[in-house]
mmCIF file of C-alpha atoms in Angstrom:
data_model
loop_
_atom_site.group_PDB
_atom_site.id
_atom_site.type_symbol
_atom_site.label_atom_id
_atom_site.label_comp_id
_atom_site.label_asym_id
_atom_site.label_seq_id
_atom_site.Cartn_x
_atom_site.Cartn_y
_atom_site.Cartn_z
ATOM 1 C CA UNK A 1464 44.153 23.698 44.492
ATOM 2 C CA UNK A 1465 46.392 26.499 46.128
ATOM 3 C CA UNK A 1466 47.575 26.815 49.622
ATOM 4 C CA UNK A 1467 49.314 29.025 51.745
ATOM 5 C CA UNK A 1468 52.685 28.377 50.208
ATOM 6 C CA UNK A 1469 55.288 26.398 47.677
ATOM 7 C CA UNK A 1470 58.846 25.996 46.456
ATOM 8 C CA UNK A 1471 57.845 27.479 42.745
ATOM 9 C CA UNK A 1472 56.715 30.702 44.554
ATOM 10 C CA UNK A 1473 59.616 30.195 46.943
ATOM 11 C CA UNK A 1474 61.675 33.015 45.929
ATOM 12 C CA UNK A 1475 59.310 35.850 45.232
ATOM 13 C CA UNK A 1476 57.945 35.546 49.376
ATOM 14 C CA UNK A 1477 61.496 35.636 50.671
ATOM 15 C CA UNK A 1478 61.262 38.551 48.253
ATOM 16 C CA UNK A 1479 58.454 39.952 49.754
ATOM 17 C CA UNK A 1480 58.717 39.540 53.216
ATOM 18 C CA UNK A 1481 60.383 41.256 55.208
ATOM 19 C CA UNK A 1482 61.553 40.535 59.432
ATOM 20 C CA UNK A 1483 58.480 41.595 60.592
ATOM 21 C CA UNK A 1484 55.471 40.376 58.391
ATOM 22 C CA UNK A 1485 56.574 37.359 57.532
ATOM 23 C CA UNK A 1486 52.848 36.093 58.190
ATOM 24 C CA UNK A 1487 51.812 37.996 55.374
ATOM 25 C CA UNK A 1488 54.318 36.376 53.032
ATOM 26 C CA UNK A 1489 53.259 33.025 54.473
ATOM 27 C CA UNK A 1490 49.769 33.408 53.580
ATOM 28 C CA UNK A 1491 49.688 33.987 49.567
ATOM 29 C CA UNK A 1492 46.932 31.334 48.004
ATOM 30 C CA UNK A 1493 50.058 29.210 45.825
ATOM 31 C CA UNK A 1494 49.615 25.969 43.843
ATOM 32 C CA UNK A 1495 49.955 22.880 46.423
ATOM 33 C CA UNK A 1496 50.644 20.952 43.359
ATOM 34 C CA UNK A 1497 52.884 22.192 42.117
ATOM 35 C CA UNK A 1498 54.865 23.390 45.481
ATOM 36 C CA UNK A 1499 55.190 18.936 45.508
ATOM 37 C CA UNK A 1500 55.861 18.595 41.963
ATOM 38 C CA UNK A 1501 58.758 21.034 42.058
ATOM 39 C CA UNK A 1502 59.821 19.101 45.836
ATOM 40 C CA UNK A 1503 59.130 15.696 43.898
ATOM 41 C CA UNK A 1504 62.075 17.185 41.457
ATOM 42 C CA UNK A 1505 64.147 18.385 43.532
ATOM 43 C CA UNK A 1506 64.079 15.271 45.696
ATOM 44 C CA UNK A 1507 64.433 12.969 42.620
ATOM 45 C CA UNK A 1508 68.177 15.296 41.674
ATOM 46 C CA UNK A 1509 68.697 14.669 45.176
ATOM 47 C CA UNK A 1510 69.145 10.852 45.201
ATOM 48 C CA UNK A 1511 70.650 10.857 41.966
ATOM 49 C CA UNK A 1512 73.790 12.568 42.719
ATOM 50 C CA UNK A 1513 73.335 10.492 46.337
ATOM 51 C CA UNK A 1514 73.700 7.409 44.475
ATOM 52 C CA UNK A 1515 76.131 8.079 42.122
ATOM 53 C CA UNK A 1516 78.392 5.399 40.933
ATOM 54 C CA UNK A 1517 81.546 7.552 43.447
ATOM 55 C CA UNK A 1518 78.851 9.211 45.854
ATOM 56 C CA UNK A 1519 78.903 8.998 49.555
ATOM 57 C CA UNK A 1520 77.366 5.449 48.646
ATOM 58 C CA UNK A 1521 80.105 4.138 47.002
ATOM 59 C CA UNK A 1522 82.939 4.673 50.140
ATOM 60 C CA UNK A 1523 84.224 1.361 50.860
ATOM 61 C CA UNK A 1524 86.068 2.043 53.862
ATOM 62 C CA UNK A 1525 87.799 4.590 56.081
ATOM 63 C CA UNK A 1526 91.245 4.600 56.813
ATOM 64 C CA UNK A 1527 92.938 6.909 58.737
ATOM 65 C CA UNK A 1528 96.641 7.995 58.071
ATOM 66 C CA UNK A 1529 99.630 8.125 60.682
ATOM 67 C CA UNK A 1530 103.768 7.501 60.385
ATOM 68 C CA UNK A 1531 103.488 4.278 59.861
ATOM 69 C CA UNK A 1532 103.601 3.246 56.174
ATOM 70 C CA UNK A 1533 100.686 0.591 55.592
ATOM 71 C CA UNK A 1534 98.014 -0.838 52.697
ATOM 72 C CA UNK A 1535 95.068 -0.454 52.760
ATOM 73 C CA UNK A 1536 92.041 -2.028 51.586
ATOM 74 C CA UNK A 1537 90.842 -1.638 47.977
ATOM 75 C CA UNK A 1538 94.269 1.333 47.549
ATOM 76 C CA UNK A 1539 97.148 1.176 45.475
ATOM 77 C CA UNK A 1540 100.491 1.594 47.421
ATOM 78 C CA UNK A 1541 101.726 2.176 50.943
ATOM 79 C CA UNK A 1542 100.710 5.421 53.388
ATOM 80 C CA UNK A 1543 101.521 7.031 55.547
ATOM 81 C CA UNK A 1544 101.188 11.399 56.703
ATOM 82 C CA UNK A 1545 103.692 13.597 58.523
ATOM 83 C CA UNK A 1546 103.810 16.861 59.188
ATOM 84 C CA UNK A 1547 104.896 17.813 56.134
ATOM 85 C CA UNK A 1548 101.155 16.265 55.035
ATOM 86 C CA UNK A 1549 99.879 12.768 53.499
ATOM 87 C CA UNK A 1550 101.976 10.204 50.766
ATOM 88 C CA UNK A 1551 101.799 7.780 49.239
ATOM 89 C CA UNK A 1552 104.665 5.285 47.707
ATOM 90 C CA UNK A 1553 103.535 2.735 44.784
ATOM 91 C CA UNK A 1554 105.034 -0.247 44.208
ATOM 92 C CA UNK A 1555 106.012 -1.182 40.364
ATOM 93 C CA UNK A 1556 102.730 -1.538 38.502
ATOM 94 C CA UNK A 1557 100.599 -0.098 41.611
ATOM 95 C CA UNK A 1558 98.003 2.806 39.320
ATOM 96 C CA UNK A 1559 97.656 5.956 40.327
ATOM 97 C CA UNK A 1560 96.253 8.975 38.866
ATOM 98 C CA UNK A 1561 95.963 12.266 40.207
ATOM 99 C CA UNK A 1562 94.246 15.084 37.670
ATOM 100 C CA UNK A 1563 94.357 13.082 34.855
ATOM 101 C CA UNK A 1564 98.741 12.535 35.586
ATOM 102 C CA UNK A 1565 99.966 9.011 36.275
ATOM 103 C CA UNK A 1566 102.043 9.447 39.466
ATOM 104 C CA UNK A 1567 104.795 7.124 40.100
ATOM 105 C CA UNK A 1568 107.383 5.547 42.995
ATOM 106 C CA UNK A 1569 106.886 8.075 46.339
ATOM 107 C CA UNK A 1570 104.431 10.965 46.043
ATOM 108 C CA UNK A 1571 104.236 13.705 48.959
ATOM 109 C CA UNK A 1572 100.948 15.291 48.272
ATOM 110 C CA UNK A 1573 102.147 18.435 51.129
ATOM 111 C CA UNK A 1574 99.476 19.476 53.482
ATOM 112 C CA UNK A 1575 96.293 19.011 53.053
ATOM 113 C CA UNK A 1576 93.804 21.339 54.515
ATOM 114 C CA UNK A 1577 90.471 20.719 57.371
ATOM 115 C CA UNK A 1578 87.357 19.426 54.707
ATOM 116 C CA UNK A 1579 89.280 19.852 52.279
ATOM 117 C CA UNK A 1580 91.207 17.075 49.546
ATOM 118 C CA UNK A 1581 91.869 15.532 46.638
ATOM 119 C CA UNK A 1582 90.304 12.269 44.833
ATOM 120 C CA UNK A 1583 93.115 9.616 43.335
ATOM 121 C CA UNK A 1584 91.539 7.442 39.704
ATOM 122 C CA UNK A 1585 93.192 4.035 39.749
ATOM 123 C CA UNK A 1586 90.779 2.346 36.898
ATOM 124 C CA UNK A 1587 87.155 2.348 38.223
ATOM 125 C CA UNK A 1588 87.420 3.706 41.901
ATOM 126 C CA UNK A 1589 88.097 7.380 43.339
ATOM 127 C CA UNK A 1590 90.139 7.574 46.022
ATOM 128 C CA UNK A 1591 89.174 10.561 48.829
ATOM 129 C CA UNK A 1592 92.316 12.345 50.532
ATOM 130 C CA UNK A 1593 91.025 14.727 52.836
ATOM 131 C CA UNK A 1594 91.694 15.863 56.280
ATOM 132 C CA UNK A 1595 89.045 15.633 58.336
ATOM 133 C CA UNK A 1596 89.005 16.895 62.374
ATOM 134 C CA UNK A 1597 92.759 17.594 61.978
ATOM 135 C CA UNK A 1598 93.287 13.847 60.984
ATOM 136 C CA UNK A 1599 94.658 12.709 57.257
ATOM 137 C CA UNK A 1600 91.831 9.877 55.617
ATOM 138 C CA UNK A 1601 91.617 8.066 52.943
ATOM 139 C CA UNK A 1602 88.102 6.944 51.603
ATOM 140 C CA UNK A 1603 87.903 5.188 48.256
ATOM 141 C CA UNK A 1604 84.954 5.097 46.749
ATOM 142 C CA UNK A 1605 83.810 1.620 44.591
ATOM 143 C CA UNK A 1606 80.699 1.699 41.827
ATOM 144 C CA UNK A 1607 80.246 -1.480 41.384
ATOM 145 C CA UNK A 1608 80.044 -1.573 46.457
ATOM 146 C CA UNK A 1609 77.359 -3.842 46.367
ATOM 147 C CA UNK A 1610 75.551 -1.484 48.388
ATOM 148 C CA UNK A 1611 74.910 1.017 46.173
ATOM 149 C CA UNK A 1612 74.200 -1.345 44.025
ATOM 150 C CA UNK A 1613 70.994 -2.617 46.304
ATOM 151 C CA UNK A 1614 70.241 0.773 47.520
ATOM 152 C CA UNK A 1615 66.215 1.531 46.829
ATOM 153 C CA UNK A 1616 65.821 4.880 47.881
ATOM 154 C CA UNK A 1617 65.527 6.668 50.989
ATOM 155 C CA UNK A 1618 61.677 7.106 52.249
ATOM 156 C CA UNK A 1619 60.375 10.792 52.865
ATOM 157 C CA UNK A 1620 58.239 12.734 54.246
ATOM 158 C CA UNK A 1621 55.298 13.687 52.298
ATOM 159 C CA UNK A 1622 55.856 17.452 50.811
ATOM 160 C CA UNK A 1623 53.525 20.182 53.002
ATOM 161 C CA UNK A 1624 53.611 23.100 52.350
ATOM 162 C CA UNK A 1625 53.133 23.468 56.735
ATOM 163 C CA UNK A 1626 57.090 22.530 57.117
ATOM 164 C CA UNK A 1627 58.006 26.647 55.454
ATOM 165 C CA UNK A 1628 58.815 29.472 57.369
ATOM 166 C CA UNK A 1629 59.349 32.440 55.940
ATOM 167 C CA UNK A 1630 62.583 33.679 59.484
ATOM 168 C CA UNK A 1631 65.267 36.293 59.768
ATOM 169 C CA UNK A 1632 69.426 35.872 59.483
ATOM 170 C CA UNK A 1633 70.420 37.875 62.998
ATOM 171 C CA UNK A 1634 74.213 38.128 62.494
ATOM 172 C CA UNK A 1635 76.864 38.265 65.426
ATOM 173 C CA UNK A 1636 78.773 40.925 65.367
ATOM 174 C CA UNK A 1637 82.111 39.098 64.501
ATOM 175 C CA UNK A 1638 81.652 35.005 62.416
ATOM 176 C CA UNK A 1639 82.118 33.120 65.426
ATOM 177 C CA UNK A 1640 84.206 30.065 65.326
ATOM 178 C CA UNK A 1641 81.604 26.717 66.382
ATOM 179 C CA UNK A 1642 83.456 23.501 67.809
ATOM 180 C CA UNK A 1643 80.911 20.438 67.460
ATOM 181 C CA UNK A 1644 80.967 17.091 67.211
ATOM 182 C CA UNK A 1645 81.266 13.806 65.269
ATOM 183 C CA UNK A 1646 79.147 11.235 64.157
ATOM 184 C CA UNK A 1647 83.109 9.542 65.124
ATOM 185 C CA UNK A 1648 84.126 9.564 68.680
ATOM 186 C CA UNK A 1649 85.923 11.131 69.788
ATOM 187 C CA UNK A 1650 86.538 13.688 66.581
ATOM 188 C CA UNK A 1651 85.049 16.869 66.160
ATOM 189 C CA UNK A 1652 84.881 20.007 63.559
ATOM 190 C CA UNK A 1653 85.131 23.122 63.793
ATOM 191 C CA UNK A 1654 82.549 25.536 61.237
ATOM 192 C CA UNK A 1655 82.404 28.969 60.680
ATOM 193 C CA UNK A 1656 79.347 30.611 62.237
ATOM 194 C CA UNK A 1657 77.507 34.023 60.819
ATOM 195 C CA UNK A 1658 74.715 34.346 63.054
ATOM 196 C CA UNK A 1659 71.914 32.773 63.555
ATOM 197 C CA UNK A 1660 68.357 32.185 62.068
ATOM 198 C CA UNK A 1661 65.502 32.793 63.980
ATOM 199 C CA UNK A 1662 62.373 31.762 62.915
ATOM 200 C CA UNK A 1663 58.526 30.651 64.525
ATOM 201 C CA UNK A 1664 57.247 27.099 63.165
ATOM 202 C CA UNK A 1665 53.400 26.003 63.871
ATOM 203 C CA UNK A 1666 53.367 28.984 66.651
ATOM 204 C CA UNK A 1667 56.704 28.293 67.948
ATOM 205 C CA UNK A 1668 59.347 30.169 67.833
ATOM 206 C CA UNK A 1669 63.074 29.080 67.214
ATOM 207 C CA UNK A 1670 66.901 30.349 67.382
ATOM 208 C CA UNK A 1671 68.919 28.115 65.506
ATOM 209 C CA UNK A 1672 73.221 28.784 64.817
ATOM 210 C CA UNK A 1673 73.526 28.197 60.606
ATOM 211 C CA UNK A 1674 76.651 27.576 59.185
ATOM 212 C CA UNK A 1675 78.148 29.108 56.089
ATOM 213 C CA UNK A 1676 77.062 27.526 52.878
ATOM 214 C CA UNK A 1677 78.248 26.405 49.379
ATOM 215 C CA UNK A 1678 76.483 28.805 47.842
ATOM 216 C CA UNK A 1679 78.053 31.812 48.067
ATOM 217 C CA UNK A 1680 76.056 34.162 50.760
ATOM 218 C CA UNK A 1681 73.672 30.381 51.822
ATOM 219 C CA UNK A 1682 73.129 28.765 55.113
ATOM 220 C CA UNK A 1683 72.658 25.354 56.420
ATOM 221 C CA UNK A 1684 71.484 24.128 59.800
ATOM 222 C CA UNK A 1685 72.425 21.438 61.613
ATOM 223 C CA UNK A 1686 69.398 19.863 64.025
ATOM 224 C CA UNK A 1687 67.617 17.299 65.425
ATOM 225 C CA UNK A 1688 63.749 17.540 67.136
ATOM 226 C CA UNK A 1689 61.280 15.722 68.530
ATOM 227 C CA UNK A 1690 61.031 12.873 65.279
ATOM 228 C CA UNK A 1691 65.757 12.338 65.648
ATOM 229 C CA UNK A 1692 65.749 8.306 66.417
ATOM 230 C CA UNK A 1693 61.906 7.454 65.676
ATOM 231 C CA UNK A 1694 60.628 7.805 62.210
ATOM 232 C CA UNK A 1695 64.226 10.494 61.314
ATOM 233 C CA UNK A 1696 68.206 9.396 61.260
ATOM 234 C CA UNK A 1697 69.272 9.888 65.772
ATOM 235 C CA UNK A 1698 71.939 12.139 65.644
ATOM 236 C CA UNK A 1699 71.891 14.430 62.656
ATOM 237 C CA UNK A 1700 69.462 16.390 59.262
ATOM 238 C CA UNK A 1701 70.483 18.927 57.281
ATOM 239 C CA UNK A 1702 68.310 22.254 56.020
ATOM 240 C CA UNK A 1703 70.551 24.485 53.162
ATOM 241 C CA UNK A 1704 69.227 28.219 53.093
ATOM 242 C CA UNK A 1705 69.299 30.328 50.332
ATOM 243 C CA UNK A 1706 71.387 34.007 50.922
ATOM 244 C CA UNK A 1707 69.245 36.141 53.458
ATOM 245 C CA UNK A 1708 68.151 39.141 51.698
ATOM 246 C CA UNK A 1709 69.359 42.312 52.258
ATOM 247 C CA UNK A 1710 66.657 42.715 54.752
ATOM 248 C CA UNK A 1711 67.871 39.435 56.231
ATOM 249 C CA UNK A 1712 65.003 36.964 55.350
ATOM 250 C CA UNK A 1713 65.604 33.609 54.777
ATOM 251 C CA UNK A 1714 62.848 30.695 53.635
ATOM 252 C CA UNK A 1715 63.272 27.427 55.798
ATOM 253 C CA UNK A 1716 61.700 24.343 53.917
ATOM 254 C CA UNK A 1717 61.779 21.238 56.040
ATOM 255 C CA UNK A 1718 60.123 19.676 53.621
ATOM 256 C CA UNK A 1719 64.161 19.929 51.916
ATOM 257 C CA UNK A 1720 65.512 18.240 55.187
ATOM 258 C CA UNK A 1721 68.369 15.530 53.784
ATOM 259 C CA UNK A 1722 69.852 13.231 55.382
ATOM 260 C CA UNK A 1723 74.260 13.401 56.214
ATOM 261 C CA UNK A 1724 75.998 10.598 55.024
ATOM 262 C CA UNK A 1725 77.142 8.857 57.951
ATOM 263 C CA UNK A 1726 72.838 7.826 58.007
ATOM 264 C CA UNK A 1727 73.303 5.755 55.473
ATOM 265 C CA UNK A 1728 77.462 4.410 56.066
ATOM 266 C CA UNK A 1729 80.358 4.336 59.294
ATOM 267 C CA UNK A 1730 82.907 5.818 57.407
ATOM 268 C CA UNK A 1731 81.442 9.122 57.753
ATOM 269 C CA UNK A 1732 82.832 11.148 60.064
ATOM 270 C CA UNK A 1733 80.123 13.977 59.389
ATOM 271 C CA UNK A 1734 79.228 16.416 62.294
ATOM 272 C CA UNK A 1735 76.520 16.948 65.110
ATOM 273 C CA UNK A 1736 74.462 19.653 65.844
ATOM 274 C CA UNK A 1737 75.452 22.308 68.112
ATOM 275 C CA UNK A 1738 73.868 22.406 71.633
ATOM 276 C CA UNK A 1739 71.471 24.244 71.143
ATOM 277 C CA UNK A 1740 70.369 22.939 67.671
ATOM 278 C CA UNK A 1741 68.233 19.430 68.906
ATOM 279 C CA UNK A 1742 64.207 21.306 68.678
ATOM 280 C CA UNK A 1743 61.565 20.045 71.199
ATOM 281 C CA UNK A 1744 59.506 19.248 68.823
ATOM 282 C CA UNK A 1745 58.848 16.956 66.378
ATOM 283 C CA UNK A 1746 59.654 17.958 62.423
ATOM 284 C CA UNK A 1747 57.557 16.133 60.336
ATOM 285 C CA UNK A 1748 58.956 17.025 57.692
ATOM 286 C CA UNK A 1749 61.926 15.258 54.904
ATOM 287 C CA UNK A 1750 64.015 12.294 54.881
ATOM 288 C CA UNK A 1751 63.489 9.862 57.319
ATOM 289 C CA UNK A 1752 66.091 7.062 58.236
ATOM 290 C CA UNK A 1753 67.634 5.134 55.837
ATOM 291 C CA UNK A 1754 66.379 1.570 54.719
ATOM 292 C CA UNK A 1755 69.801 0.540 55.363
ATOM 293 C CA UNK A 1756 73.186 1.213 56.136
ATOM 294 C CA UNK A 1757 77.058 0.185 56.231
ATOM 295 C CA UNK A 1758 78.321 -0.523 59.420
ATOM 296 C CA UNK A 1759 82.387 -1.291 59.425
ATOM 297 C CA UNK A 1760 83.167 -4.509 60.947
ATOM 298 C CA UNK A 1761 86.888 -5.579 60.720
ATOM 299 C CA UNK A 1762 87.015 -2.504 57.998
ATOM 300 C CA UNK A 1763 84.909 -4.637 56.058
ATOM 301 C CA UNK A 1764 81.898 -2.975 54.528
ATOM 302 C CA UNK A 1765 78.222 -5.141 55.473
ATOM 303 C CA UNK A 1766 74.351 -3.178 54.395
ATOM 304 C CA UNK A 1767 72.823 -4.482 57.838
ATOM 305 C CA UNK A 1768 68.205 -3.251 57.684
ATOM 306 C CA UNK A 1769 67.663 0.017 60.160
#
């Protein structure tokens, strides 16, 4: 059986398309069964990464550092921060390693760049020291965290090629700094946006601000749509986009729209979409609202159904 487009042939369609003829690329007869198999393999790998022993489902707390040294639940040492960067002071017998080297006494980490961080180890724990929204934070990750053990997967829409769109990346004259709100009230993030993505989906034209992705040249978009707060997570979803071709062509596969960590836990500082990335239509594709979520109650994690 064939359909309009499949992920296994996405690269070929992307290369063949031009900004003036996206419909031609979508018209190529491609194998719907192969599309579904490839999506299932992708989502299985995505779930495995999410549910890894030191993944975000293992985060047991979110601690904001300040000038006052303090002990943090589940973390050895006294922690504080200043303009010079975060500091930990370890007592005799407290174990903390950085890059395989045991720390001893007082350790100064220096300034941590925005959205940067280091991972320390203490026994089975991974301890994330990071900077988010101009604040230094500590997040322990415990592979024995009950929420992680109970996680049974994220519901999704069935993969369907109708939620693929060939679009065009329109670069700004110069990259722009875009400030967005965060899942944590009062926090903001600043991202560099190289341009916008224009596309037509089910007969309607849309435009989304795009941010730089992890891979060189790649992009990602944060968005909400008419399903947000109903069948999908209310605050945001994210879609990764491969690097545009030389003529600016991009492929958007909304079947691969995923939840950010804040959909699963209060201990996340995820960015919210820019105001212009709120789609008025329902994107009935990709991941749905998780079945359970970690809520912070007096710094204690409790799993609650949603």
